[in-house]
Amino acid sequence: MHPFSQFDRHNRLQHLITLEGLSSDQICDLLDRAEHYVRGPGQIPARSQALDGITVGNIFTEPSTRTRSSFELAARRLGGEVINLEIMLSSRVKGETILDTIYTLQAMAVDVFVIRDAEPGVGQFVATHVDDHVSVLSAGEAHLSHPTQGLLDALTIRQHKGSFADQVVAVVGDIRHSRVARSAYQVFRALNVGELRIVAPDGLMPDAGEMPGAVRFDTLEKGIAGADVIMMLRIQKERMQDAAIPEQSDYFARWGLTKNRLKLAKPNAIVMHPGPMNRDVEIASEVADGPQSVILKQVANGVAIRMAVLETVVANRKARQSSP
Amino acid sequence: MHPFSQFDRHNRLQHLITLEGLSSDQICDLLDRAEHYVRGPGQIPARSQALDGITVGNIFTEPSTRTRSSFELAARRLGGEVINLEIMLSSRVKGETILDTIYTLQAMAVDVFVIRDAEPGVGQFVATHVDDHVSVLSAGEAHLSHPTQGLLDALTIRQHKGSFADQVVAVVGDIRHSRVARSAYQVFRALNVGELRIVAPDGLMPDAGEMPGAVRFDTLEKGIAGADVIMMLRIQKERMQDAAIPEQSDYFARWGLTKNRLKLAKPNAIVMHPGPMNRDVEIASEVADGPQSVILKQVANGVAIRMAVLETVVANRKARQSSP
Amino acid sequence: MHPFSQFDRHNRLQHLITLEGLSSDQICDLLDRAEHYVRGPGQIPARSQALDGITVGNIFTEPSTRTRSSFELAARRLGGEVINLEIMLSSRVKGETILDTIYTLQAMAVDVFVIRDAEPGVGQFVATHVDDHVSVLSAGEAHLSHPTQGLLDALTIRQHKGSFADQVVAVVGDIRHSRVARSAYQVFRALNVGELRIVAPDGLMPDAGEMPGAVRFDTLEKGIAGADVIMMLRIQKERMQDAAIPEQSDYFARWGLTKNRLKLAKPNAIVMHPGPMNRDVEIASEVADGPQSVILKQVANGVAIRMAVLETVVANRKARQSSP
């Protein structure tokens, strides 16, 4: 075991568990690299041999998530081998046994671990224990972190808006329980977004001390007024059984992004959502499918971002091995 | 959304949801192409790079079906990337969310969808909504359609009998609930099979108006007398609890294809079954494993047919893109 | 069907269901070949195109076992195609239907079957029925056999000890129910290990007639005294509910391999375990992670051994086909 750092001794990215601590330059390098992998609809996807000889272990608790597919396609299009494992690392009773599973795979020359687990801390725990040549990438950690989602969100905004400094970005909905919101907050702060707003009903707002610098709004209308970017979050149906939160139809009535409400934002505002959407709960179908929606561009950018991250950590590993 | 057609604006095959509407020429083109991919037992399977750069999404409700494996191997042997997803599209509450799943995968550059779903209409629904460069292939739709099975059946008959016009083909068993029988009916009608017989107990016969032109028989003995091809269907055990249908042992006694009964057919008649078989229910083991059985040839032809269909829709897409 | 033999008419290995009957030379050939595929941590794994054009069917009853992953990576790194199937062959009611599944896959040009099933005899049954060009490899058979585990254990010992003739090897724990122990016994006898000890509490010792030539010990202390190699076995928690077996904490107290007890063995003794370990039940963490442990080397060797076995049976098939 060694202290946790996402960066290796050359200060290059080895793991990606959180966006906390990444500089604007480091983030922009990843976005630039991802841009090389972006293709339009109907084009043959970008490919390379950057992961030739590398085996990626996709460790997810459920078989069919969009993030799992996105990482799998990213790795394979870079010429990597992928092995999918459906296990919940954290359920294996004792801390050591998480490591037994990881060390077993590492001994089989699985060199990159992509991990989604129900418990917080699993990715960081694994990252502090793997060999020097191994990388650990988070594919979503509890309510805390979803770093590749944050990067793809940033890439999508940059594609549509060019820069970050003069943008008003509103993150709307269940911010309190959202790893997407936390990674968005981190990446937007690092990139010096002009104004970052968090917009939520009281029960879904994070604690007072969290997310310093973000401006808080308690109505959708005020929160999106004049915004350049509106990022809607998925709300879990269970939340709406909480007394403090409006029920489903009430939620849509007060917090759903409709075509009419969207007029409060800038005319060329873009609408984002990490998916899967609850249509007509947090977002009206006419908005989700409307001309301002960039939701499917986010999905396409997701593959490109994951390719960029995979390529980066594997290139950094080679640099580490050739000048130890 | 656009009106449903399996053919693109150049009148080339884009989707394959049903065999209804395919001409004899179009079917024979697919059989000819499949013939290139047929190899005998013990040979290295045929391969090509026809699907290089193409990602195929295999969307099945269960993990382990022979049809899923057949499509997966077909796509990979053509150099395609395959992603397996175990989801039931139709269970996702609202129509829109089927499309959210499909559009998400389409945004990841999944260019061909192979779909088996419990509900009828899913394949056609998806086909009317995907982008121009995307193809949708049915891997079995409720009791309605199983087009690649129909094609592999036709290929198998052609290999053994040379032509269709002078053949007597008897389809036997649970025709009422069988997608295999419906696709067989469509392909055999298009290919002008000499005489097409449907042979079933009363409760398993399709409605009176269905399958015009097919000759109906209500005993196995009369139905297979003088036949060149006998296609047995799988009977679901649940059916036999229906009062109108004989129970399992009675079913075999009256409707099982035995060696003795097979003598009623032409001496060189071939015996087919789509699998999985209920041995000694609809077919005696001595027949299933006997010299007239071509059941395993059907399986081998299945991979070749799926390779032909995949190659065709991908070639047609390229033609569409180069002359829009 | 033909009589069961693992060897083809040229007396070359076709199937690997058990290590029973393999000569020392045949085993050493496999170990030598495996040695070519061994790489150290952080190295790109060895690859070849020895399985180009070959499809391997991985038939396991559960999705996520280390052995499944090890075989999958081995086959892919040799350029083979892998199809994973989660089915329990033996649960399919009648003997014939195991074969229907196998023959169906064989017709799709699946040329190598890797099988783990709950029932004994499935691998041998399949091997007696497949075509001449097909191989069947056991990935663990009930309590009876786990041949690639036996080979990787032998390889690990040879790497650390050089030879077998002068070694004292102690197999410790639940020998009675262990396929690992039975394959170890077979391989060590074939290789003429100097002294082979089986060390277990009474209820976990095999029947009196089994494992002739092995020396029996009924305490851990006596069993490992002076040993060069200590192979600990996993104990199933269910066993410890048996009256004759100590309970979990008692088990560790009397049968757990601790640092102190390890001092009874030779100073350079190596400690092995097939995994997954019950830490602090049969083995103390300080031993599992200590300098004498070669447990992760066993895992790495497992991939190399499976590559060697796959390459061997495919090479032998080609030899068979070119001189029939």
PDB file of N, CA and C in Angstrom, chain A residues 70-100:
ATOM      1  N   SER A  70     -19.839   1.850 -22.887  1.00  0.00           N
ATOM      2  CA  SER A  70     -19.017   2.943 -23.380  1.00  0.00           C
ATOM      3  C   SER A  70     -17.538   2.655 -23.141  1.00  0.00           C
ATOM      4  N   PHE A  71     -17.194   2.224 -21.947  1.00  0.00           N
ATOM      5  CA  PHE A  71     -15.802   1.857 -21.658  1.00  0.00           C
ATOM      6  C   PHE A  71     -15.366   0.659 -22.505  1.00  0.00           C
ATOM      7  N   GLU A  72     -16.248  -0.319 -22.656  1.00  0.00           N
ATOM      8  CA  GLU A  72     -15.884  -1.520 -23.411  1.00  0.00           C
ATOM      9  C   GLU A  72     -15.581  -1.163 -24.865  1.00  0.00           C
ATOM     10  N   LEU A  73     -16.448  -0.358 -25.469  1.00  0.00           N
ATOM     11  CA  LEU A  73     -16.208   0.031 -26.864  1.00  0.00           C
ATOM     12  C   LEU A  73     -14.958   0.892 -26.979  1.00  0.00           C
ATOM     13  N   ALA A  74     -14.756   1.794 -26.020  1.00  0.00           N
ATOM     14  CA  ALA A  74     -13.567   2.650 -26.046  1.00  0.00           C
ATOM     15  C   ALA A  74     -12.298   1.797 -26.033  1.00  0.00           C
ATOM     16  N   ALA A  75     -12.245   0.835 -25.145  1.00  0.00           N
ATOM     17  CA  ALA A  75     -11.034   0.005 -25.018  1.00  0.00           C
ATOM     18  C   ALA A  75     -10.820  -0.836 -26.270  1.00  0.00           C
ATOM     19  N   ARG A  76     -11.892  -1.396 -26.800  1.00  0.00           N
ATOM     20  CA  ARG A  76     -11.726  -2.276 -27.955  1.00  0.00           C
ATOM     21  C   ARG A  76     -11.354  -1.489 -29.203  1.00  0.00           C
ATOM     22  N   ARG A  77     -11.882  -0.281 -29.319  1.00  0.00           N
ATOM     23  CA  ARG A  77     -11.545   0.520 -30.502  1.00  0.00           C
ATOM     24  C   ARG A  77     -10.106   1.024 -30.456  1.00  0.00           C
ATOM     25  N   LEU A  78      -9.486   0.927 -29.279  1.00  0.00           N
ATOM     26  CA  LEU A  78      -8.058   1.232 -29.172  1.00  0.00           C
ATOM     27  C   LEU A  78      -7.212  -0.031 -29.267  1.00  0.00           C
ATOM     28  N   GLY A  79      -7.836  -1.138 -29.649  1.00  0.00           N
ATOM     29  CA  GLY A  79      -7.066  -2.372 -29.823  1.00  0.00           C
ATOM     30  C   GLY A  79      -6.820  -3.129 -28.533  1.00  0.00           C
ATOM     31  N   GLY A  80      -7.484  -2.752 -27.440  1.00  0.00           N
ATOM     32  CA  GLY A  80      -7.285  -3.449 -26.171  1.00  0.00           C
ATOM     33  C   GLY A  80      -8.175  -4.671 -26.059  1.00  0.00           C
ATOM     34  N   GLU A  81      -7.796  -5.550 -25.168  1.00  0.00           N
ATOM     35  CA  GLU A  81      -8.597  -6.718 -24.809  1.00  0.00           C
ATOM     36  C   GLU A  81      -9.477  -6.302 -23.641  1.00  0.00           C
ATOM     37  N   VAL A  82     -10.737  -6.734 -23.610  1.00  0.00           N
ATOM     38  CA  VAL A  82     -11.625  -6.386 -22.502  1.00  0.00           C
ATOM     39  C   VAL A  82     -12.162  -7.652 -21.874  1.00  0.00           C
ATOM     40  N   ILE A  83     -12.158  -7.678 -20.558  1.00  0.00           N
ATOM     41  CA  ILE A  83     -12.813  -8.773 -19.859  1.00  0.00           C
ATOM     42  C   ILE A  83     -13.848  -8.158 -18.922  1.00  0.00           C
ATOM     43  N   ASN A  84     -15.090  -8.624 -19.065  1.00  0.00           N
ATOM     44  CA  ASN A  84     -16.183  -8.085 -18.259  1.00  0.00           C
ATOM     45  C   ASN A  84     -16.430  -8.970 -17.060  1.00  0.00           C
ATOM     46  N   LEU A  85     -16.489  -8.370 -15.902  1.00  0.00           N
ATOM     47  CA  LEU A  85     -16.739  -9.130 -14.676  1.00  0.00           C
ATOM     48  C   LEU A  85     -17.885  -8.487 -13.926  1.00  0.00           C
ATOM     49  N   GLU A  86     -18.885  -9.279 -13.622  1.00  0.00           N
ATOM     50  CA  GLU A  86     -20.008  -8.760 -12.843  1.00  0.00           C
ATOM     51  C   GLU A  86     -19.852  -9.199 -11.405  1.00  0.00           C
ATOM     52  N   ILE A  87     -19.174  -8.405 -10.622  1.00  0.00           N
ATOM     53  CA  ILE A  87     -19.010  -8.728  -9.217  1.00  0.00           C
ATOM     54  C   ILE A  87     -19.097  -7.440  -8.423  1.00  0.00           C
ATOM     55  N   MET A  88     -19.562  -7.544  -7.193  1.00  0.00           N
ATOM     56  CA  MET A  88     -19.533  -6.382  -6.330  1.00  0.00           C
ATOM     57  C   MET A  88     -18.355  -6.552  -5.390  1.00  0.00           C
ATOM     58  N   LEU A  89     -17.285  -5.835  -5.690  1.00  0.00           N
ATOM     59  CA  LEU A  89     -16.057  -5.973  -4.916  1.00  0.00           C
ATOM     60  C   LEU A  89     -16.317  -5.758  -3.430  1.00  0.00           C
ATOM     61  N   SER A  90     -17.116  -4.722  -3.140  1.00  0.00           N
ATOM     62  CA  SER A  90     -17.267  -4.330  -1.736  1.00  0.00           C
ATOM     63  C   SER A  90     -18.102  -5.328  -0.936  1.00  0.00           C
ATOM     64  N   SER A  91     -18.827  -6.216  -1.614  1.00  0.00           N
ATOM     65  CA  SER A  91     -19.667  -7.149  -0.865  1.00  0.00           C
ATOM     66  C   SER A  91     -18.861  -8.333  -0.362  1.00  0.00           C
ATOM     67  N   ARG A  92     -17.589  -8.361  -0.703  1.00  0.00           N
ATOM     68  CA  ARG A  92     -16.810  -9.542  -0.363  1.00  0.00           C
ATOM     69  C   ARG A  92     -16.257  -9.473   1.051  1.00  0.00           C
ATOM     70  N   VAL A  93     -17.155  -9.279   1.973  1.00  0.00           N
ATOM     71  CA  VAL A  93     -16.949  -9.344   3.411  1.00  0.00           C
ATOM     72  C   VAL A  93     -15.793  -8.494   3.946  1.00  0.00           C
ATOM     73  N   LYS A  94     -14.554  -8.874   3.655  1.00  0.00           N
ATOM     74  CA  LYS A  94     -13.438  -8.182   4.290  1.00  0.00           C
ATOM     75  C   LYS A  94     -12.606  -7.432   3.264  1.00  0.00           C
ATOM     76  N   GLY A  95     -11.975  -6.351   3.721  1.00  0.00           N
ATOM     77  CA  GLY A  95     -11.148  -5.539   2.834  1.00  0.00           C
ATOM     78  C   GLY A  95     -10.141  -6.348   2.047  1.00  0.00           C
ATOM     79  N   GLU A  96      -9.511  -7.292   2.689  1.00  0.00           N
ATOM     80  CA  GLU A  96      -8.489  -8.047   1.976  1.00  0.00           C
ATOM     81  C   GLU A  96      -9.036  -8.729   0.733  1.00  0.00           C
ATOM     82  N   THR A  97     -10.291  -9.160   0.808  1.00  0.00           N
ATOM     83  CA  THR A  97     -10.755  -9.962  -0.316  1.00  0.00           C
ATOM     84  C   THR A  97     -11.032  -9.109  -1.554  1.00  0.00           C
ATOM     85  N   ILE A  98     -11.308  -7.824  -1.391  1.00  0.00           N
ATOM     86  CA  ILE A  98     -11.306  -6.965  -2.576  1.00  0.00           C
ATOM     87  C   ILE A  98      -9.951  -7.097  -3.256  1.00  0.00           C
ATOM     88  N   LEU A  99      -8.911  -7.010  -2.456  1.00  0.00           N
ATOM     89  CA  LEU A  99      -7.565  -7.068  -3.023  1.00  0.00           C
ATOM     90  C   LEU A  99      -7.238  -8.439  -3.594  1.00  0.00           C
ATOM     91  N   ASP A 100      -7.738  -9.494  -2.966  1.00  0.00           N
ATOM     92  CA  ASP A 100      -7.489 -10.817  -3.540  1.00  0.00           C
ATOM     93  C   ASP A 100      -8.037 -10.891  -4.963  1.00  0.00           C
TER      94      ASP A 100
END
